[in-house]
Amino acid sequence: MAAEDIDGFEDSITVESAAERIKSMDIRGAGRIARAVVKAIRNGIIAGDFNSRGELHKQVIEWARVLYNTRPTAVSLANALRYVIMSMDDIFASNDDIGEIKKCLVDKCNEFIERSYMAIKTIGEYGAHRLRDGMSVLTHCNSTSAISVILTAIRMGKNLRVYATESRPRHQGYITARTLAENNVDVTLIIDSAVRATMRDVDIVIVGADTITANGAVINKIGTSQVALCAHEARVPVIVAAETYKFSPETLFGYLIEIEERSADEVIDPKKLPGVKIRNPAFDATPPEYIDAIVTEVGIIPPSAAYDIIVTYYGRARPMNELLQ
Ligand code: RUB
């Protein structure tokens, strides 16, 4: 898939539009959200008229605050905003000219976006080596990185059969199934509760991630932990495809990941079930014991190496609540 086809939103997206569309889930998926916020801030910087570093700084922090509050769980959103803010601080340390500062910051944003597309491609290549010709693969929800692994293996000439779960309540599995079918992959849609019954026909599970914690737990679409549990029971390996910006530095400082609780309407019209409480958590945590490997753009690692990834790539990171003050 070409880089520009991955996202499905315009390159010229504004901060207001990105915030609105991430909230409504028109733009969704952890990597896509990260690229949307960086593109939006980059476009705001290009269009903005700033007379001083102070003005630019205030505006970028204001945009970051609006974007940060759109969805709580995917750390890619926080890491993308942290990258922009910390790049701005670095540029301020060595530059006084506002025109130059703007240019350097736009370059930094473009670098993040390019690296993100490259990461998905590299993850596809590394992950594809784990897939053998004739394998049956099961995936949950809709992950660009997991799909990259599957499509790269197919392009290498391997025949694969893929099971895609519906992923209730928002049915992101339809997007996965459609994308795979459009690429001539043999794909079968199953309901979420058919995972255990289907697992006997599955050789490997591949999912994406919204957040990976310092202890190697993977936060992904609700139901991922059940998929992993069934795979564990059936001794089917579980592979997670995740760029390094899905690893959470905040978890090193003791913060817990907030699991997004979405509206009951997504599950059923509550009026149809008077007196019934409805819960709709959007994500869950899969413990590291149920994960065989995490495919990142810097290599395939065991979940126990999550700590090293965080220290290596986010050793300097400051918590978001400090950065957004
Ligand atoms: C999407 C989801 C995806 C991850 C990874 O949830 O759980 O598996 O975000 O996706 P939602 P990607 O639809 O609620 O955003 O690999 O594309 O970053």
CSV table of C-alpha atoms and ligand atoms in Angstrom, one decimal:
chain,number,residue,atom,x,y,z
A,1,MET,CA,0.0,0.0,0.0
A,2,ALA,CA,1.4,3.4,-0.9
A,3,ALA,CA,2.1,5.7,2.1
A,4,GLU,CA,-0.4,8.3,1.0
A,5,ASP,CA,-3.2,5.6,0.7
A,6,ILE,CA,-2.7,4.4,4.3
A,7,ASP,CA,-4.2,7.4,6.1
A,8,GLY,CA,-7.4,8.3,4.3
A,9,PHE,CA,-7.3,11.9,5.3
A,10,GLU,CA,-6.0,14.9,3.5
A,11,ASP,CA,-2.4,16.0,4.0
A,12,SER,CA,-3.6,19.6,4.5
A,13,ILE,CA,-5.7,18.7,7.5
A,14,THR,CA,-6.2,21.5,10.1
A,15,VAL,CA,-5.9,21.2,13.9
A,16,GLU,CA,-9.7,21.8,14.3
A,17,SER,CA,-10.6,19.2,11.7
A,18,ALA,CA,-8.1,16.6,13.1
A,19,ALA,CA,-9.5,17.0,16.7
A,20,GLU,CA,-13.0,16.7,15.5
A,21,ARG,CA,-12.4,13.7,13.3
A,22,ILE,CA,-10.2,11.8,15.9
A,23,LYS,CA,-13.0,12.3,18.5
A,24,SER,CA,-15.7,11.0,16.1
A,25,MET,CA,-13.3,8.1,15.1
A,26,ASP,CA,-13.5,9.2,11.4
A,27,ILE,CA,-9.7,9.2,11.9
A,28,ARG,CA,-8.8,6.1,14.0
A,29,GLY,CA,-6.0,3.6,14.6
A,30,ALA,CA,-3.1,4.6,16.7
A,31,GLY,CA,-0.5,5.3,14.0
A,32,ARG,CA,-3.0,7.2,11.9
A,33,ILE,CA,-3.9,9.4,14.9
A,34,ALA,CA,-0.2,10.2,15.5
A,35,ARG,CA,0.3,11.2,11.9
A,36,ALA,CA,-2.9,13.3,11.8
A,37,VAL,CA,-1.9,15.4,14.8
A,38,VAL,CA,1.7,16.0,13.6
A,39,LYS,CA,0.4,16.9,10.1
A,40,ALA,CA,-2.2,19.2,11.6
A,41,ILE,CA,0.3,21.1,13.8
A,42,ARG,CA,2.7,21.3,10.9
A,43,ASN,CA,0.1,22.8,8.7
A,44,GLY,CA,-0.9,25.3,11.5
A,45,ILE,CA,2.8,26.3,11.8
A,46,ILE,CA,3.1,26.8,8.0
A,47,ALA,CA,-0.1,28.9,7.9
A,48,GLY,CA,0.5,30.8,11.1
A,49,ASP,CA,1.9,34.3,11.5
A,50,PHE,CA,4.1,34.3,14.6
A,51,ASN,CA,6.0,37.4,15.8
A,52,SER,CA,8.0,35.7,18.5
A,53,ARG,CA,9.1,32.4,19.9
A,54,GLY,CA,6.7,33.0,22.8
A,55,GLU,CA,3.8,33.3,20.4
A,56,LEU,CA,4.7,30.1,18.5
A,57,HIS,CA,5.3,28.2,21.7
A,58,LYS,CA,1.9,29.3,23.2
A,59,GLN,CA,0.0,28.3,20.1
A,60,VAL,CA,1.7,24.9,19.7
A,61,ILE,CA,0.9,24.0,23.3
A,62,GLU,CA,-2.7,25.2,22.8
A,63,TRP,CA,-3.1,23.0,19.7
A,64,ALA,CA,-1.4,20.1,21.5
A,65,ARG,CA,-3.8,20.4,24.5
A,66,VAL,CA,-6.8,20.3,22.1
A,67,LEU,CA,-5.5,17.3,20.2
A,68,TYR,CA,-4.3,15.4,23.4
A,69,ASN,CA,-7.8,15.5,24.8
A,70,THR,CA,-9.4,13.8,21.8
A,71,ARG,CA,-8.8,10.1,22.8
A,72,PRO,CA,-7.2,8.9,26.0
A,73,THR,CA,-5.7,5.4,25.3
A,74,ALA,CA,-3.3,5.4,22.3
A,75,VAL,CA,0.1,6.6,23.5
A,76,SER,CA,1.1,7.3,19.9
A,77,LEU,CA,-1.0,10.5,20.2
A,78,ALA,CA,1.0,11.6,23.3
A,79,ASN,CA,4.3,10.5,21.8
A,80,ALA,CA,3.6,12.4,18.6
A,81,LEU,CA,2.7,15.6,20.5
A,82,ARG,CA,5.7,15.1,22.8
A,83,TYR,CA,8.0,14.8,19.8
A,84,VAL,CA,6.7,18.1,18.4
A,85,ILE,CA,7.0,20.0,21.7
A,86,MET,CA,10.4,18.6,22.6
A,87,SER,CA,11.7,19.3,19.0
A,88,MET,CA,10.4,22.9,19.4
A,89,ASP,CA,12.3,23.3,22.7
A,90,ASP,CA,15.5,21.9,21.1
A,91,ILE,CA,15.2,24.3,18.1
A,92,PHE,CA,14.7,27.2,20.5
A,93,ALA,CA,17.9,26.3,22.3
A,94,SER,CA,20.0,26.9,19.1
A,95,ASN,CA,18.0,29.4,17.1
A,96,ASP,CA,16.5,32.9,17.5
A,97,ASP,CA,15.1,33.7,14.1
A,98,ILE,CA,11.4,32.9,14.0
A,99,GLY,CA,11.4,32.2,10.2
A,100,GLU,CA,14.2,29.7,10.7
A,101,ILE,CA,12.5,28.2,13.8
A,102,LYS,CA,9.3,27.6,11.8
A,103,LYS,CA,11.2,26.0,9.0
A,104,CYS,CA,13.2,23.7,11.3
A,105,LEU,CA,10.0,22.6,13.2
A,106,VAL,CA,8.1,21.9,9.9
A,107,ASP,CA,11.1,19.8,8.9
A,108,LYS,CA,10.9,17.9,12.2
A,109,CYS,CA,7.2,17.2,11.7
A,110,ASN,CA,7.8,15.9,8.2
A,111,GLU,CA,10.6,13.7,9.5
A,112,PHE,CA,8.2,12.1,12.1
A,113,ILE,CA,5.6,11.5,9.4
A,114,GLU,CA,8.1,10.0,6.9
A,115,ARG,CA,9.6,7.8,9.7
A,116,SER,CA,6.2,6.6,10.6
A,117,TYR,CA,5.4,5.4,7.0
A,118,MET,CA,8.9,3.8,6.8
A,119,ALA,CA,8.3,2.0,10.2
A,120,ILE,CA,5.1,0.4,8.9
A,121,LYS,CA,7.0,-0.8,5.8
A,122,THR,CA,9.9,-2.2,7.9
A,123,ILE,CA,7.6,-3.9,10.3
A,124,GLY,CA,5.9,-5.5,7.3
A,125,GLU,CA,9.2,-6.9,6.1
A,126,TYR,CA,10.4,-8.1,9.5
A,127,GLY,CA,7.1,-9.6,10.5
A,128,ALA,CA,6.6,-11.3,7.2
A,129,HIS,CA,9.6,-13.5,7.9
A,130,ARG,CA,7.6,-15.0,10.7
A,131,LEU,CA,4.9,-16.1,8.3
A,132,ARG,CA,5.3,-19.4,6.4
A,133,ASP,CA,3.7,-20.4,3.1
A,134,GLY,CA,0.3,-21.9,3.8
A,135,MET,CA,-0.3,-20.5,7.2
A,136,SER,CA,-3.6,-19.4,8.7
A,137,VAL,CA,-3.5,-16.0,10.4
A,138,LEU,CA,-6.0,-14.5,12.7
A,139,THR,CA,-6.2,-10.7,13.3
A,140,HIS,CA,-8.4,-8.6,15.5
A,141,CYS,CA,-9.7,-5.1,14.8
A,142,ASN,CA,-7.9,-3.0,12.1
A,143,SER,CA,-4.2,-2.4,12.4
A,144,THR,CA,-2.2,-0.8,9.6
A,145,SER,CA,1.0,-2.4,10.9
A,146,ALA,CA,-0.5,-5.9,11.3
A,147,ILE,CA,-2.0,-5.6,7.7
A,148,SER,CA,1.5,-4.5,6.5
A,149,VAL,CA,2.9,-7.8,7.8
A,150,ILE,CA,0.2,-9.9,6.1
A,151,LEU,CA,0.4,-8.0,2.7
A,152,THR,CA,4.2,-8.1,2.7
A,153,ALA,CA,4.2,-11.8,3.2
A,154,ILE,CA,1.7,-12.2,0.4
A,155,ARG,CA,3.9,-10.0,-1.8
A,156,MET,CA,6.8,-12.3,-1.0
A,157,GLY,CA,4.8,-15.1,-2.6
A,158,LYS,CA,3.4,-16.8,0.5
A,159,ASN,CA,-0.1,-18.1,0.4
A,160,LEU,CA,-2.0,-17.2,3.6
A,161,ARG,CA,-5.5,-17.6,4.8
A,162,VAL,CA,-6.7,-14.8,7.2
A,163,TYR,CA,-9.5,-14.8,9.7
A,164,ALA,CA,-10.6,-11.2,10.6
A,165,THR,CA,-12.8,-10.7,13.7
A,166,GLU,CA,-15.7,-8.3,13.4
A,167,SER,CA,-14.5,-6.2,16.4
A,168,ARG,CA,-17.7,-5.2,17.9
A,169,PRO,CA,-19.1,-2.7,18.6
A,170,ARG,CA,-17.6,-0.5,15.8
A,171,HIS,CA,-16.8,-3.4,13.4
A,172,GLN,CA,-13.3,-2.2,12.4
A,173,GLY,CA,-12.8,-5.8,11.3
A,174,TYR,CA,-14.9,-5.0,8.2
A,175,ILE,CA,-12.2,-2.5,7.2
A,176,THR,CA,-9.5,-5.2,7.6
A,177,ALA,CA,-11.5,-7.8,5.7
A,178,ARG,CA,-12.3,-5.3,2.9
A,179,THR,CA,-8.6,-4.2,2.6
A,180,LEU,CA,-7.4,-7.8,2.5
A,181,ALA,CA,-10.0,-8.8,0.0
A,182,GLU,CA,-9.1,-5.9,-2.3
A,183,ASN,CA,-5.6,-7.2,-2.2
A,184,ASN,CA,-6.8,-10.7,-3.3
A,185,VAL,CA,-6.1,-12.2,0.1
A,186,ASP,CA,-8.2,-15.3,1.1
A,187,VAL,CA,-10.0,-13.7,4.1
A,188,THR,CA,-12.8,-14.9,6.3
A,189,LEU,CA,-14.8,-12.7,8.6
A,190,ILE,CA,-15.8,-14.2,12.0
A,191,ILE,CA,-17.8,-12.9,14.9
A,192,ASP,CA,-15.7,-12.1,18.0
A,193,SER,CA,-17.2,-14.9,20.0
A,194,ALA,CA,-16.1,-17.4,17.4
A,195,VAL,CA,-12.4,-16.9,18.1
A,196,ARG,CA,-11.9,-19.9,20.4
A,197,ALA,CA,-13.8,-22.2,18.1
A,198,THR,CA,-11.7,-20.9,15.1
A,199,MET,CA,-8.4,-21.1,16.9
A,200,ARG,CA,-7.9,-24.8,16.0
A,201,ASP,CA,-7.5,-23.7,12.4
A,202,VAL,CA,-5.1,-20.8,13.2
A,203,ASP,CA,-1.3,-21.0,13.0
A,204,ILE,CA,-0.5,-17.5,14.2
A,205,VAL,CA,-2.2,-14.4,15.6
A,206,ILE,CA,-1.1,-10.9,14.5
A,207,VAL,CA,-2.5,-7.8,16.1
A,208,GLY,CA,-1.5,-4.1,16.4
A,209,ALA,CA,-1.2,-2.0,19.5
A,210,ASP,CA,-2.3,1.3,20.9
A,211,THR,CA,0.1,1.3,23.8
A,212,ILE,CA,2.9,-1.0,25.1
A,213,THR,CA,3.8,-0.5,28.7
A,214,ALA,CA,7.2,-0.8,30.4
A,215,ASN,CA,6.5,-4.4,31.5
A,216,GLY,CA,5.6,-5.5,27.9
A,217,ALA,CA,1.8,-5.5,28.3
A,218,VAL,CA,-0.1,-4.6,25.1
A,219,ILE,CA,-3.1,-2.4,25.1
A,220,ASN,CA,-5.2,-2.9,22.0
A,221,LYS,CA,-8.8,-3.1,20.9
A,222,ILE,CA,-11.2,-4.7,23.4
A,223,GLY,CA,-11.1,-8.4,22.9
A,224,THR,CA,-7.4,-8.6,22.1
A,225,SER,CA,-6.7,-10.2,25.5
A,226,GLN,CA,-9.4,-12.9,24.9
A,227,VAL,CA,-7.9,-13.6,21.5
A,228,ALA,CA,-4.4,-13.9,23.1
A,229,LEU,CA,-5.8,-16.2,25.9
A,230,CYS,CA,-7.4,-18.5,23.3
A,231,ALA,CA,-4.2,-18.6,21.3
A,232,HIS,CA,-2.2,-19.3,24.5
A,233,GLU,CA,-4.5,-22.2,25.3
A,234,ALA,CA,-4.1,-23.6,21.8
A,235,ARG,CA,-0.3,-22.9,21.7
A,236,VAL,CA,-0.7,-20.5,18.8
A,237,PRO,CA,1.9,-17.8,18.8
A,238,VAL,CA,0.8,-14.2,19.2
A,239,ILE,CA,2.7,-11.5,17.4
A,240,VAL,CA,2.2,-7.7,17.9
A,241,ALA,CA,3.1,-5.3,15.2
A,242,ALA,CA,3.9,-1.9,16.7
A,243,GLU,CA,6.0,1.1,15.9
A,244,THR,CA,8.3,2.4,18.6
A,245,TYR,CA,6.0,5.4,19.2
A,246,LYS,CA,3.4,2.9,20.6
A,247,PHE,CA,5.7,2.4,23.7
A,248,SER,CA,4.7,4.4,26.7
A,249,PRO,CA,7.3,6.4,28.6
A,250,GLU,CA,4.6,7.5,31.1
A,251,THR,CA,4.4,3.9,32.4
A,252,LEU,CA,8.1,4.2,33.5
A,253,PHE,CA,7.0,7.1,35.8
A,254,GLY,CA,4.3,5.0,37.4
A,255,TYR,CA,1.3,6.3,35.4
A,256,LEU,CA,-1.4,3.7,34.4
A,257,ILE,CA,-2.9,3.7,31.0
A,258,GLU,CA,-6.5,5.0,30.9
A,259,ILE,CA,-8.8,2.7,29.1
A,260,GLU,CA,-11.3,4.7,27.0
A,261,GLU,CA,-14.9,4.1,27.9
A,262,ARG,CA,-17.1,4.9,25.0
A,263,SER,CA,-20.8,5.6,24.6
A,264,ALA,CA,-23.4,2.9,25.3
A,265,ASP,CA,-25.1,3.8,22.0
A,266,GLU,CA,-22.3,2.1,20.2
A,267,VAL,CA,-23.4,-1.2,21.8
A,268,ILE,CA,-27.2,-0.9,21.5
A,269,ASP,CA,-29.8,1.9,21.8
A,270,PRO,CA,-30.1,2.0,25.6
A,271,LYS,CA,-33.9,2.7,25.2
A,272,LYS,CA,-34.3,-0.9,23.9
A,273,LEU,CA,-33.1,-2.3,27.3
A,274,PRO,CA,-34.7,-0.2,30.0
A,275,GLY,CA,-33.2,-0.7,33.4
A,276,VAL,CA,-30.0,-2.3,32.0
A,277,LYS,CA,-26.6,-0.7,32.5
A,278,ILE,CA,-24.3,-0.9,29.5
A,279,ARG,CA,-20.5,-0.7,29.5
A,280,ASN,CA,-18.4,-0.1,26.5
A,281,PRO,CA,-14.6,-0.2,27.2
A,282,ALA,CA,-12.8,0.3,23.9
A,283,PHE,CA,-9.4,-1.4,24.8
A,284,ASP,CA,-8.0,-4.0,27.0
A,285,ALA,CA,-4.5,-5.1,28.3
A,286,THR,CA,-2.9,-8.4,27.2
A,287,PRO,CA,-0.3,-9.5,29.7
A,288,PRO,CA,3.3,-10.1,28.4
A,289,GLU,CA,3.0,-13.8,29.1
A,290,TYR,CA,0.6,-14.2,26.2
A,291,ILE,CA,2.7,-12.4,23.7
A,292,ASP,CA,5.5,-14.2,21.8
A,293,ALA,CA,7.1,-11.3,20.0
A,294,ILE,CA,6.6,-7.6,19.2
A,295,VAL,CA,7.6,-6.6,15.7
A,296,THR,CA,9.0,-3.0,15.7
A,297,GLU,CA,10.8,-1.1,13.0
A,298,VAL,CA,14.0,-1.6,15.1
A,299,GLY,CA,13.7,-5.3,15.2
A,300,ILE,CA,11.6,-8.2,16.6
A,301,ILE,CA,11.7,-8.1,20.4
A,302,PRO,CA,10.3,-10.1,23.3
A,303,PRO,CA,7.8,-8.2,25.5
A,304,SER,CA,10.4,-8.1,28.2
A,305,ALA,CA,12.5,-5.7,26.0
A,306,ALA,CA,9.8,-3.1,26.1
A,307,TYR,CA,11.6,-1.4,29.0
A,308,ASP,CA,14.8,-1.1,26.9
A,309,ILE,CA,12.9,0.4,24.0
A,310,ILE,CA,11.3,3.0,26.2
A,311,VAL,CA,14.7,3.9,27.9
A,312,THR,CA,16.5,4.1,24.5
A,313,TYR,CA,13.9,6.1,22.6
A,314,TYR,CA,12.1,8.0,25.4
A,315,GLY,CA,14.8,8.4,28.1
A,316,ARG,CA,14.6,12.2,27.9
A,317,ALA,CA,10.8,12.2,27.7
A,318,ARG,CA,8.9,14.4,30.2
A,319,PRO,CA,5.3,13.5,31.2
A,320,MET,CA,2.6,15.1,29.1
A,321,ASN,CA,1.0,16.9,32.0
A,322,GLU,CA,4.3,18.8,32.5
A,323,LEU,CA,4.8,19.5,28.8
A,324,LEU,CA,1.3,20.9,28.3
A,325,GLN,CA,1.4,23.4,31.2
B,1,RUB,C1,-7.7,0.5,16.7
B,1,RUB,C2,-6.8,-0.5,17.2
B,1,RUB,C3,-5.6,-0.9,16.4
B,1,RUB,C4,-4.4,-0.1,16.9
B,1,RUB,C5,-3.2,-0.3,16.0
B,1,RUB,O1,-8.7,1.0,17.6
B,1,RUB,O2,-7.0,-1.1,18.3
B,1,RUB,O3,-5.3,-2.3,16.6
B,1,RUB,O4,-4.8,1.3,17.0
B,1,RUB,O5,-3.5,0.3,14.7
B,1,RUB,P1,-9.7,2.2,17.2
B,1,RUB,P2,-2.4,0.8,13.8
B,1,RUB,O6,-10.4,1.8,16.0
B,1,RUB,O7,-10.5,2.4,18.4
B,1,RUB,O8,-8.8,3.4,17.0
B,1,RUB,O9,-1.4,-0.4,13.6
B,1,RUB,O10,-3.1,1.2,12.5
B,1,RUB,O11,-1.6,1.9,14.4
